[in-house]
Amino acid sequence: MSSNAKKIGLGIVIAILCAIAFYFLYWIKTPAYSLNIIRESVEKHDVATFEKHVDMDTLYTKAFDDGIVAVDKIQGDGTLSNPLAVGFLQMLKPPVVAALKNETIEYIKGEKENKAQSNNKADDFAQGMKSKSGVDNSKLKDITVVSKENSEAIVALTLYNQKIDKNFDLKVKMTKLDDGTWKLKEITNLVEFLVEIDKAEKEKLAELNKNIVAELKMAVPVTAANVKLNSDGNPFFASYWLNYGIELQNNTDKNITDVYVLIDLVDNNKKVFKETRLRYNQNIFTAHSKLSLSYKDKLNQFIDKDMALIENMNDKKMEVHVVGIKYADGKEVKVLEELPDVVKK
Protein backbone atom coordinates (compact mmCIF):
# COMPACT_ATOMS: atom_id res chain seq x y z
CA MET A 1 0.00 0.00 0.00
CA SER A 2 1.35 3.43 -0.93
CA SER A 3 2.11 6.15 1.61
CA ASN A 4 -0.74 8.32 0.23
CA ALA A 5 -3.22 5.46 0.52
CA LYS A 6 -2.18 4.88 4.13
CA LYS A 7 -2.65 8.59 4.90
CA ILE A 8 -6.09 8.58 3.29
CA GLY A 9 -7.09 5.46 5.21
CA LEU A 10 -5.81 6.91 8.48
CA GLY A 11 -7.63 10.16 7.76
CA ILE A 12 -10.91 8.30 7.28
CA VAL A 13 -10.44 6.42 10.57
CA ILE A 14 -9.66 9.68 12.41
CA ALA A 15 -12.71 11.35 10.85
CA ILE A 16 -14.94 8.48 11.97
CA LEU A 17 -13.50 8.58 15.51
CA CYS A 18 -14.02 12.35 15.67
CA ALA A 19 -17.61 11.94 14.49
CA ILE A 20 -18.23 9.27 17.14
CA ALA A 21 -16.66 11.44 19.84
CA PHE A 22 -18.70 14.47 18.77
CA TYR A 23 -21.89 12.40 18.74
CA PHE A 24 -21.13 10.94 22.18
CA LEU A 25 -20.40 14.34 23.72
CA TYR A 26 -23.56 15.73 22.12
CA TRP A 27 -25.68 12.74 23.19
CA ILE A 28 -24.75 12.90 26.86
CA LYS A 29 -25.98 16.51 26.96
CA THR A 30 -29.39 15.78 25.42
CA PRO A 31 -32.73 15.41 27.23
CA ALA A 32 -33.06 11.91 25.79
CA TYR A 33 -29.79 10.88 27.44
CA SER A 34 -31.03 12.20 30.79
CA LEU A 35 -34.22 10.19 30.41
CA ASN A 36 -31.98 7.16 29.95
CA ILE A 37 -30.17 8.13 33.17
CA ILE A 38 -33.56 8.13 34.93
CA ARG A 39 -34.35 4.70 33.54
CA GLU A 40 -30.98 3.32 34.65
CA SER A 41 -31.35 4.86 38.12
CA VAL A 42 -34.58 2.88 38.59
CA GLU A 43 -32.93 -0.34 37.38
CA LYS A 44 -29.95 0.22 39.69
CA HIS A 45 -32.12 1.31 42.66
CA ASP A 46 -30.21 4.62 42.68
CA VAL A 47 -32.54 7.02 44.50
CA ALA A 48 -30.06 9.92 44.60
CA THR A 49 -29.57 9.95 40.82
CA PHE A 50 -33.32 9.63 40.25
CA GLU A 51 -34.07 12.59 42.51
CA LYS A 52 -31.38 14.63 40.78
CA HIS A 53 -33.06 14.17 37.42
CA VAL A 54 -36.77 14.11 38.43
CA ASP A 55 -38.52 16.97 40.23
CA MET A 56 -41.16 14.83 41.90
CA ASP A 57 -42.80 17.71 43.79
CA THR A 58 -43.49 19.72 40.63
CA LEU A 59 -44.26 16.61 38.57
CA TYR A 60 -46.84 15.14 40.93
CA THR A 61 -48.39 18.43 42.02
CA LYS A 62 -49.19 19.38 38.43
CA ALA A 63 -50.19 15.80 37.65
CA PHE A 64 -52.73 15.93 40.51
CA ASP A 65 -54.32 19.13 39.16
CA ASP A 66 -54.34 17.85 35.59
CA GLY A 67 -55.69 14.49 36.70
CA ILE A 68 -58.70 16.20 38.33
CA VAL A 69 -59.36 18.18 35.15
CA ALA A 70 -59.12 15.00 33.06
CA VAL A 71 -61.53 13.07 35.29
CA ASP A 72 -63.96 15.99 35.18
CA LYS A 73 -63.81 15.95 31.37
CA ILE A 74 -64.23 12.18 31.20
CA GLN A 75 -67.10 11.92 33.68
CA GLY A 76 -68.71 15.26 32.82
CA ASP A 77 -70.12 15.62 36.34
CA GLY A 78 -69.10 19.26 36.85
CA THR A 79 -66.91 18.57 39.88
CA LEU A 80 -64.73 21.61 39.18
CA SER A 81 -67.78 23.89 39.27
CA ASN A 82 -68.51 22.81 42.84
CA PRO A 83 -66.51 25.00 45.29
CA LEU A 84 -66.95 22.46 48.11
CA ALA A 85 -65.57 19.62 45.99
CA VAL A 86 -62.68 21.77 44.73
CA GLY A 87 -61.81 22.75 48.30
CA PHE A 88 -61.80 19.13 49.40
CA LEU A 89 -59.59 18.10 46.48
CA GLN A 90 -57.09 20.83 47.26
CA MET A 91 -56.92 19.58 50.86
CA LEU A 92 -56.29 16.09 49.52
CA LYS A 93 -53.49 17.19 47.17
CA PRO A 94 -50.53 17.35 49.65
CA PRO A 95 -51.06 13.81 51.04
CA VAL A 96 -51.64 12.42 47.53
CA VAL A 97 -48.42 14.00 46.25
CA ALA A 98 -46.60 12.65 49.31
CA ALA A 99 -48.07 9.19 48.67
CA LEU A 100 -46.94 9.25 45.03
CA LYS A 101 -43.43 10.33 46.03
CA ASN A 102 -43.23 7.66 48.71
CA GLU A 103 -44.43 4.94 46.34
CA THR A 104 -41.91 6.07 43.73
CA ILE A 105 -39.01 5.89 46.20
CA GLU A 106 -40.16 2.48 47.45
CA TYR A 107 -40.34 1.22 43.88
CA ILE A 108 -36.84 2.48 43.05
CA LYS A 109 -35.46 0.91 46.23
CA GLY A 110 -37.12 -2.36 45.27
CA GLU A 111 -39.24 -2.38 48.43
CA LYS A 112 -42.67 -1.87 46.86
CA GLU A 113 -43.63 -5.56 46.68
CA ASN A 114 -42.89 -6.06 50.37
CA LYS A 115 -45.24 -3.33 51.57
CA ALA A 116 -48.67 -4.19 52.94
CA GLN A 117 -51.60 -2.71 51.05
CA SER A 118 -52.57 0.69 52.46
CA ASN A 119 -56.05 1.71 53.52
CA ASN A 120 -55.12 5.41 53.37
CA LYS A 121 -57.43 7.45 51.13
CA ALA A 122 -54.53 9.46 49.74
CA ASP A 123 -52.75 6.25 48.76
CA ASP A 124 -55.94 4.96 47.13
CA PHE A 125 -56.37 8.23 45.22
CA ALA A 126 -52.75 8.08 44.07
CA GLN A 127 -53.22 4.48 42.92
CA GLY A 128 -56.34 5.54 41.02
CA MET A 129 -54.42 8.26 39.16
CA LYS A 130 -51.68 5.78 38.32
CA SER A 131 -54.22 3.23 37.08
CA LYS A 132 -55.93 5.74 34.77
CA SER A 133 -52.61 6.56 33.11
CA GLY A 134 -52.10 2.92 32.07
CA VAL A 135 -48.35 3.15 32.77
CA ASP A 136 -48.21 -0.37 34.22
CA ASN A 137 -49.38 -1.73 30.86
CA SER A 138 -47.17 0.46 28.69
CA LYS A 139 -43.77 0.11 27.07
CA LEU A 140 -41.54 2.96 25.92
CA LYS A 141 -41.23 2.81 22.15
CA ASP A 142 -39.53 6.07 21.20
CA ILE A 143 -38.19 9.39 22.51
CA THR A 144 -38.37 12.55 20.40
CA VAL A 145 -37.22 16.08 21.24
CA VAL A 146 -40.15 18.24 20.15
CA SER A 147 -38.49 21.56 20.95
CA LYS A 148 -35.41 22.87 22.75
CA GLU A 149 -34.77 26.51 23.60
CA ASN A 150 -32.06 27.71 25.97
CA SER A 151 -32.39 25.63 29.14
CA GLU A 152 -35.83 24.17 28.49
CA ALA A 153 -36.97 21.29 26.30
CA ILE A 154 -40.20 19.49 25.46
CA VAL A 155 -39.75 15.76 24.88
CA ALA A 156 -42.35 13.32 23.54
CA LEU A 157 -42.33 9.79 24.93
CA THR A 158 -44.15 7.34 22.69
CA LEU A 159 -45.74 4.71 24.93
CA TYR A 160 -47.25 1.50 23.61
CA ASN A 161 -50.27 0.50 25.70
CA GLN A 162 -50.35 -3.28 25.55
CA LYS A 163 -53.97 -3.61 26.70
CA ILE A 164 -55.29 -1.18 24.11
CA ASP A 165 -52.72 -2.17 21.46
CA LYS A 166 -52.05 1.45 20.55
CA ASN A 167 -49.33 4.10 20.87
CA PHE A 168 -49.82 7.30 22.88
CA ASP A 169 -47.53 10.33 23.15
CA LEU A 170 -46.75 11.69 26.60
CA LYS A 171 -44.99 15.06 26.49
CA VAL A 172 -42.70 16.18 29.30
CA LYS A 173 -40.90 19.42 30.09
CA MET A 174 -37.24 19.19 31.07
CA THR A 175 -34.82 21.84 32.33
CA LYS A 176 -31.05 21.90 31.93
CA LEU A 177 -28.82 21.35 34.98
CA ASP A 178 -25.45 22.99 35.60
CA ASP A 179 -23.57 19.85 34.52
CA GLY A 180 -25.31 19.87 31.14
CA THR A 181 -27.71 17.01 31.89
CA TRP A 182 -31.46 17.52 32.20
CA LYS A 183 -34.17 17.26 34.86
CA LEU A 184 -37.75 16.14 34.26
CA LYS A 185 -40.13 18.80 35.62
CA GLU A 186 -43.67 18.09 34.48
CA ILE A 187 -45.99 16.40 32.02
CA THR A 188 -47.38 19.02 29.66
CA ASN A 189 -50.23 17.09 28.00
CA LEU A 190 -51.52 14.89 30.82
CA VAL A 191 -55.15 16.00 30.46
CA GLU A 192 -55.25 15.16 26.76
CA PHE A 193 -53.28 11.96 27.38
CA LEU A 194 -55.72 10.65 30.02
CA VAL A 195 -58.81 11.62 28.00
CA GLU A 196 -57.36 9.88 24.93
CA ILE A 197 -56.51 6.76 26.96
CA ASP A 198 -60.04 6.64 28.38
CA LYS A 199 -61.65 7.04 24.94
CA ALA A 200 -59.43 4.32 23.44
CA GLU A 201 -60.16 1.94 26.34
CA LYS A 202 -63.92 2.39 25.89
CA GLU A 203 -63.62 1.81 22.15
CA LYS A 204 -61.53 -1.32 22.72
CA LEU A 205 -63.99 -2.61 25.33
CA ALA A 206 -66.91 -2.00 22.97
CA GLU A 207 -65.06 -3.97 20.29
CA LEU A 208 -64.38 -6.90 22.65
CA ASN A 209 -67.94 -6.84 24.00
CA LYS A 210 -69.71 -6.63 20.64
CA ASN A 211 -70.46 -10.34 20.32
CA ILE A 212 -71.18 -10.74 24.05
CA VAL A 213 -73.73 -7.91 23.98
CA ALA A 214 -75.40 -9.43 20.92
CA GLU A 215 -75.61 -12.83 22.65
CA LEU A 216 -77.16 -11.29 25.79
CA LYS A 217 -79.73 -9.32 23.77
CA MET A 218 -80.81 -12.50 22.02
CA ALA A 219 -80.90 -14.55 25.24
CA VAL A 220 -82.62 -12.05 27.56
CA PRO A 221 -84.14 -9.05 25.77
CA VAL A 222 -85.62 -6.11 27.67
CA THR A 223 -89.31 -6.11 26.68
CA ALA A 224 -90.47 -3.13 28.80
CA ALA A 225 -88.92 -0.40 30.94
CA ASN A 226 -90.20 2.67 32.77
CA VAL A 227 -89.09 5.11 35.44
CA LYS A 228 -91.05 7.51 37.64
CA LEU A 229 -89.89 10.33 39.93
CA ASN A 230 -91.60 10.31 43.34
CA SER A 231 -91.57 12.57 46.40
CA ASP A 232 -92.95 12.46 49.95
CA GLY A 233 -94.19 16.04 49.50
CA ASN A 234 -92.48 17.41 52.60
CA PRO A 235 -92.67 21.24 52.22
CA PHE A 236 -89.51 21.84 54.27
CA PHE A 237 -87.12 19.17 53.04
CA ALA A 238 -88.69 16.72 50.64
CA SER A 239 -87.31 13.27 49.92
CA TYR A 240 -87.13 12.12 46.32
CA TRP A 241 -86.68 8.72 44.74
CA LEU A 242 -87.00 6.92 41.44
CA ASN A 243 -89.10 3.82 40.84
CA TYR A 244 -87.85 1.58 38.07
CA GLY A 245 -89.98 -1.04 36.36
CA ILE A 246 -88.33 -3.57 34.04
CA GLU A 247 -89.60 -6.64 32.19
CA LEU A 248 -87.23 -9.27 30.78
CA GLN A 249 -87.82 -12.31 28.56
CA ASN A 250 -85.79 -15.53 28.82
CA ASN A 251 -85.56 -16.66 25.19
CA THR A 252 -83.26 -19.59 25.96
CA ASP A 253 -83.95 -23.25 26.67
CA LYS A 254 -82.11 -22.98 30.00
CA ASN A 255 -83.05 -21.82 33.48
CA ILE A 256 -81.20 -18.72 34.68
CA THR A 257 -80.15 -18.18 38.32
CA ASP A 258 -78.62 -14.68 38.09
CA VAL A 259 -79.36 -11.65 35.94
CA TYR A 260 -77.18 -8.52 35.97
CA VAL A 261 -78.80 -5.30 34.76
CA LEU A 262 -77.35 -1.84 34.06
CA ILE A 263 -79.72 1.14 34.11
CA ASP A 264 -78.64 4.52 32.71
CA LEU A 265 -80.66 7.72 32.89
CA VAL A 266 -79.47 9.90 30.01
CA ASP A 267 -80.43 13.13 28.29
CA ASN A 268 -80.84 13.67 24.55
CA ASN A 269 -77.04 14.04 24.20
CA LYS A 270 -76.46 10.67 25.88
CA LYS A 271 -74.98 12.31 28.98
CA VAL A 272 -75.40 9.88 31.88
CA PHE A 273 -77.03 11.43 34.95
CA LYS A 274 -77.45 8.25 36.96
CA GLU A 275 -76.07 4.73 36.63
CA THR A 276 -77.62 1.90 38.62
CA ARG A 277 -76.58 -1.76 38.65
CA LEU A 278 -78.96 -4.49 39.75
CA ARG A 279 -78.52 -8.19 40.36
CA TYR A 280 -81.54 -10.48 40.46
CA ASN A 281 -81.04 -13.94 41.99
CA GLN A 282 -84.11 -14.41 44.19
CA ASN A 283 -85.90 -17.07 42.12
CA ILE A 284 -85.13 -19.21 39.10
CA PHE A 285 -85.75 -17.33 35.84
CA THR A 286 -87.16 -20.31 33.97
CA ALA A 287 -86.67 -20.99 30.28
CA HIS A 288 -89.05 -19.15 27.91
CA SER A 289 -90.64 -17.09 30.69
CA LYS A 290 -90.97 -13.41 31.62
CA LEU A 291 -89.49 -11.65 34.64
CA SER A 292 -90.72 -8.37 36.13
CA LEU A 293 -88.35 -6.30 38.28
CA SER A 294 -89.01 -3.20 40.36
CA TYR A 295 -86.47 -1.08 42.18
CA LYS A 296 -86.51 2.05 44.35
CA ASP A 297 -83.52 4.38 44.00
CA LYS A 298 -83.16 7.29 46.44
CA LEU A 299 -81.93 10.67 45.15
CA ASN A 300 -79.55 13.01 46.97
CA GLN A 301 -80.30 16.71 46.56
CA PHE A 302 -76.66 17.56 47.35
CA ILE A 303 -75.44 15.68 44.26
CA ASP A 304 -75.65 17.86 41.13
CA LYS A 305 -76.74 15.09 38.77
CA ASP A 306 -79.41 13.85 41.19
CA MET A 307 -80.68 17.41 41.56
CA ALA A 308 -80.85 17.72 37.77
CA LEU A 309 -83.16 14.68 37.73
CA ILE A 310 -85.35 16.15 40.47
CA GLU A 311 -85.67 19.47 38.63
CA ASN A 312 -86.36 18.00 35.20
CA MET A 313 -87.05 14.36 34.31
CA ASN A 314 -88.87 15.25 31.09
CA ASP A 315 -85.77 15.22 28.87
CA LYS A 316 -84.26 12.11 30.49
CA LYS A 317 -84.53 8.63 29.04
CA MET A 318 -84.09 5.25 30.69
CA GLU A 319 -81.71 2.82 29.00
CA VAL A 320 -81.66 -0.74 30.29
CA HIS A 321 -78.96 -3.26 29.41
CA VAL A 322 -78.64 -6.87 30.51
CA VAL A 323 -74.89 -7.08 31.15
CA GLY A 324 -74.66 -10.61 32.47
CA ILE A 325 -76.49 -13.87 33.10
CA LYS A 326 -75.65 -17.09 34.91
CA TYR A 327 -77.35 -20.28 33.83
CA ALA A 328 -78.41 -23.01 36.26
CA ASP A 329 -75.73 -25.28 34.77
CA GLY A 330 -73.06 -22.80 35.93
CA LYS A 331 -72.24 -21.18 32.58
CA GLU A 332 -71.86 -17.39 32.73
CA VAL A 333 -72.11 -14.77 29.99
CA LYS A 334 -71.00 -11.31 31.12
CA VAL A 335 -69.75 -8.18 29.38
CA LEU A 336 -66.19 -7.18 30.20
CA GLU A 337 -66.01 -4.28 32.68
CA GLU A 338 -62.32 -3.66 31.97
CA LEU A 339 -59.74 -4.70 29.44
CA PRO A 340 -58.14 -8.12 30.03
CA ASP A 341 -54.66 -8.26 31.52
CA VAL A 342 -51.83 -8.75 29.07
CA VAL A 343 -50.49 -12.29 29.10
CA LYS A 344 -46.77 -12.17 29.82
CA LYS A 345 -44.71 -14.28 27.47
Coordinates of C-alpha atoms in Angstrom, one line a residue, residues 229-231 238-242 265 273 298-314 316:
L229 CA -89.9 10.3 39.9
N230 CA -91.6 10.3 43.3
S231 CA -91.6 12.6 46.4
A238 CA -88.7 16.7 50.6
S239 CA -87.3 13.3 49.9
Y240 CA -87.1 12.1 46.3
W241 CA -86.7 8.7 44.7
L242 CA -87.0 6.9 41.4
L265 CA -80.7 7.7 32.9
F273 CA -77.0 11.4 34.9
K298 CA -83.2 7.3 46.4
L299 CA -81.9 10.7 45.2
N300 CA -79.6 13.0 47.0
Q301 CA -80.3 16.7 46.6
F302 CA -76.7 17.6 47.3
I303 CA -75.4 15.7 44.3
D304 CA -75.7 17.9 41.1
K305 CA -76.7 15.1 38.8
D306 CA -79.4 13.8 41.2
M307 CA -80.7 17.4 41.6
A308 CA -80.8 17.7 37.8
L309 CA -83.2 14.7 37.7
I310 CA -85.3 16.2 40.5
E311 CA -85.7 19.5 38.6
N312 CA -86.4 18.0 35.2
M313 CA -87.0 14.4 34.3
N314 CA -88.9 15.2 31.1
K316 CA -84.3 12.1 30.5

